[in-house]
Short mmCIF file of C-alpha atoms in Angstrom, two decimals:
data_model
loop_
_atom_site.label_atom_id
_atom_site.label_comp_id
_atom_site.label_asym_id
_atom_site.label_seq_id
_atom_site.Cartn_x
_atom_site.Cartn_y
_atom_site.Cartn_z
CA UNK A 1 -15.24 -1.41 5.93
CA UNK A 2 -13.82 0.77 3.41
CA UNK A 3 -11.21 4.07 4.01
CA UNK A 4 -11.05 6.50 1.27
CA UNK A 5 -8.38 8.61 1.10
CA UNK A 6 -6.68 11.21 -1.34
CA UNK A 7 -3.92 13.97 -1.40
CA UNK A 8 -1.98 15.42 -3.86
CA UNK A 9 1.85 14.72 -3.85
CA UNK A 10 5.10 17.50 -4.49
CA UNK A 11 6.38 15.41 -7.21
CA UNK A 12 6.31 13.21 -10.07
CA UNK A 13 4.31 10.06 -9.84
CA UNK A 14 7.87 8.28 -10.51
CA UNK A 15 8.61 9.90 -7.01
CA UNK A 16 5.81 8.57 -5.69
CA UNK A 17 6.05 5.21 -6.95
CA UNK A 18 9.42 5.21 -6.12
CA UNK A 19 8.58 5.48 -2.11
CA UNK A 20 5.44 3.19 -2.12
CA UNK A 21 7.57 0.17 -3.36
CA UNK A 22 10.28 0.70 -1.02
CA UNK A 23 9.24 -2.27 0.74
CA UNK A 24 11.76 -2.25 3.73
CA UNK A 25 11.38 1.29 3.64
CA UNK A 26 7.46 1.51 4.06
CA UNK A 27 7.64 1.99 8.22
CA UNK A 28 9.57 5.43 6.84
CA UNK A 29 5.70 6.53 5.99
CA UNK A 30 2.93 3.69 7.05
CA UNK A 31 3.97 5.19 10.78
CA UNK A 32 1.76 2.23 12.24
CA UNK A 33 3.90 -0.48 10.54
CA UNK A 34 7.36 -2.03 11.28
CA UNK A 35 9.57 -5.05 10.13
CA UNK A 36 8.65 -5.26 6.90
CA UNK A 37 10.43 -8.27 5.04
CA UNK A 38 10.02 -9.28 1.45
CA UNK A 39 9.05 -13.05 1.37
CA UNK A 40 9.12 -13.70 -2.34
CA UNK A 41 12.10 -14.07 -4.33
CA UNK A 42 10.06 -10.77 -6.71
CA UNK A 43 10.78 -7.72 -5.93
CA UNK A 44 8.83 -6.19 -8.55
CA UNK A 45 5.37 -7.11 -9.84
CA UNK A 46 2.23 -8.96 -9.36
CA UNK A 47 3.19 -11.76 -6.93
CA UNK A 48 5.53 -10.14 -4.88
CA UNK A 49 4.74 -11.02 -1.09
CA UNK A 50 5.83 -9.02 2.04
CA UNK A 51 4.94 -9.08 5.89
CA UNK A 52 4.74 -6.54 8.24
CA UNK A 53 3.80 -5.79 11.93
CA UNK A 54 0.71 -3.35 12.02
CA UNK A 55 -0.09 -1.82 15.67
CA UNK A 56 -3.58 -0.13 15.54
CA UNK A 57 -5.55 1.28 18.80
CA UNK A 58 -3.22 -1.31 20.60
CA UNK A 59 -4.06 -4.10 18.95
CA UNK A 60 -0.61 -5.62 17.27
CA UNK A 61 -0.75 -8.19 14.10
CA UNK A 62 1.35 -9.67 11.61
CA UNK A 63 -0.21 -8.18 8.18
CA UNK A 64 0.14 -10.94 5.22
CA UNK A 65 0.14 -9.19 1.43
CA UNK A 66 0.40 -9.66 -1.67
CA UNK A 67 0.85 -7.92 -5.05
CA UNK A 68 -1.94 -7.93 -7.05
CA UNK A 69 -1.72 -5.03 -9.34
CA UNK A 70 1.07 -3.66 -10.57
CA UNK A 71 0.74 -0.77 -12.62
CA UNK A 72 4.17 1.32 -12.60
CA UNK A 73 3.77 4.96 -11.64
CA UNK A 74 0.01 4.46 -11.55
CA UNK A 75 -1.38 1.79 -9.40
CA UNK A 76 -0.72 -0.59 -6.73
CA UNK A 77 -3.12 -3.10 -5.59
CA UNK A 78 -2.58 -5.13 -2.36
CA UNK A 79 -4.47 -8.45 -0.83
CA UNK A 80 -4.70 -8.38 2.99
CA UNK A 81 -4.31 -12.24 4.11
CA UNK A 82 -3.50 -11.80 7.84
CA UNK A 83 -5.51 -11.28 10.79
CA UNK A 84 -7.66 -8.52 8.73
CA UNK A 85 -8.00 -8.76 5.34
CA UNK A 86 -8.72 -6.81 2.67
CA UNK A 87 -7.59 -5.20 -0.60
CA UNK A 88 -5.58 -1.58 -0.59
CA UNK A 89 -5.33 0.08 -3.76
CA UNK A 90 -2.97 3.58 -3.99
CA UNK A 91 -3.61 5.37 -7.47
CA UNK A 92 -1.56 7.33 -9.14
CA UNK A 93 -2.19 10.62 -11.46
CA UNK A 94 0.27 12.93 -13.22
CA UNK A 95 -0.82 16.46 -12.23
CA UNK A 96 1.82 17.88 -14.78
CA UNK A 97 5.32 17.36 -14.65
CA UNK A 98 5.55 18.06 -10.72
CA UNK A 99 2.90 16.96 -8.99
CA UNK A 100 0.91 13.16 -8.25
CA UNK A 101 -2.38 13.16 -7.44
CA UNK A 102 -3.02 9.92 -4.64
CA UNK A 103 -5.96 8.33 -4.51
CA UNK A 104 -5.82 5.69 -1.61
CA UNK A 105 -9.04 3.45 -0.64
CA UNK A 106 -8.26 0.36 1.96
CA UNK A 107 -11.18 -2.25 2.30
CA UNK A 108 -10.63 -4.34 5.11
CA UNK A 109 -12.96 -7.82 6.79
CA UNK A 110 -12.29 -7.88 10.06
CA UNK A 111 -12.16 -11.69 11.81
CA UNK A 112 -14.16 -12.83 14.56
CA UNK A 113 -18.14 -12.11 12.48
CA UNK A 114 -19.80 -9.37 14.05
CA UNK A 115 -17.70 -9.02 17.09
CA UNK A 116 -14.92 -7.88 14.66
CA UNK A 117 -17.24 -6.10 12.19
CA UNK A 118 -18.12 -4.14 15.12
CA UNK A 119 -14.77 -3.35 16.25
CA UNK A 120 -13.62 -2.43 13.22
CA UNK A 121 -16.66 -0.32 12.84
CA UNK A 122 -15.23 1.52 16.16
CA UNK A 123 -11.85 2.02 15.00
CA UNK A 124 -12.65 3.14 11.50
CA UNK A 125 -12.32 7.13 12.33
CA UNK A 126 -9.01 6.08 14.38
CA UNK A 127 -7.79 4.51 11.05
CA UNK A 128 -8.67 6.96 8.72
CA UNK A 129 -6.54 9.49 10.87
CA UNK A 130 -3.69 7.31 10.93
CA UNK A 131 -3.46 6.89 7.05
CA UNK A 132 -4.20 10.67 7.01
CA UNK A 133 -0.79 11.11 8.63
CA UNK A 134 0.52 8.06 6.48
CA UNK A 135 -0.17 10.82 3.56
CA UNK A 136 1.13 13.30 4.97
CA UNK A 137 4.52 12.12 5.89
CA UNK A 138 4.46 10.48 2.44
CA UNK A 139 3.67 13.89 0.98
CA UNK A 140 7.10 14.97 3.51
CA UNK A 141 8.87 12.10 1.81
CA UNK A 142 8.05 12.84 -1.85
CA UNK A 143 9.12 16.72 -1.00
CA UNK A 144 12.82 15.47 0.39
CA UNK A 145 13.13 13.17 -2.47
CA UNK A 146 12.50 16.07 -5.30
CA UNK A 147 14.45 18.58 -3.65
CA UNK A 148 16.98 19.94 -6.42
CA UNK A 149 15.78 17.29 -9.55
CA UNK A 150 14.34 20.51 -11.53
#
């Protein structure tokens, strides 16, 4: 199953970039995530490995990732290796000086062969309007954060 997803940002793709690499800090905007910890000794980079409790439609896992494009100000790729998994991808675009276009596509494999490809099949609109709101407080986030830097 795959989530496309896109909305432009109030600020600079440094901004942006800024807030999606926050890694403790990524419950602040992915509303439907808590306890992230960093589990590699990178911060920064491909590599870098993180965990994170994902509750979806009342179903609660422990989401596994990993860095897998690093692209500063521009891309982030991510490998799924939990329960679900998957790649998420979050592009960045300078629109000017002020503004980032985000361009956000999730692909997730559900477990559990068809039984899971047909759950995730019924939670699919669900997810795409929870990472709608993810956006949108993002966008929130990214407006806060540029506040007064002109």
């Amino acid at each position: 199953m795959t989530i496309e997803l896109a909305e432009t940002m109030p600020g600079p793709p440094v901004v942006v970039w800024h807030l999606i690499t926050d890694w403790e800090n990524q419950g602040d905007w992915q509303l439907e995530a808590r306890d992230f910890v960093v589990t590699s000794v990178e911060r920064e980079g491909v590599g870098v490995t993180a965990e994170a409790t994902v509750s979806i439609g009342g179903i609660t896992t422990r989401d596994v990732a990993e860095v897998v494009a690093w692209e500063p100000n521009k891309l982030l790729g991510i490998e799924h290796k939990g329960w679900v998994s998957g790649k998420g991808e979050l592009h960045l675009t300078a629109l000017g000086s002020d503004r980032t276009h985000v361009f956000w596509v999730e692909t997730l494999y559900p477990p559990l062969g068809i039984a899971g490809a047909v759950g995730l099949t019924v939670f699919r609109p669900l997810m795409s309007r929870i990472f709608k709101r993810d956006l949108r407080v993002l966008q929130g986030l990214v407006r806060a954060a540029t506040q007064g830097m002109t």
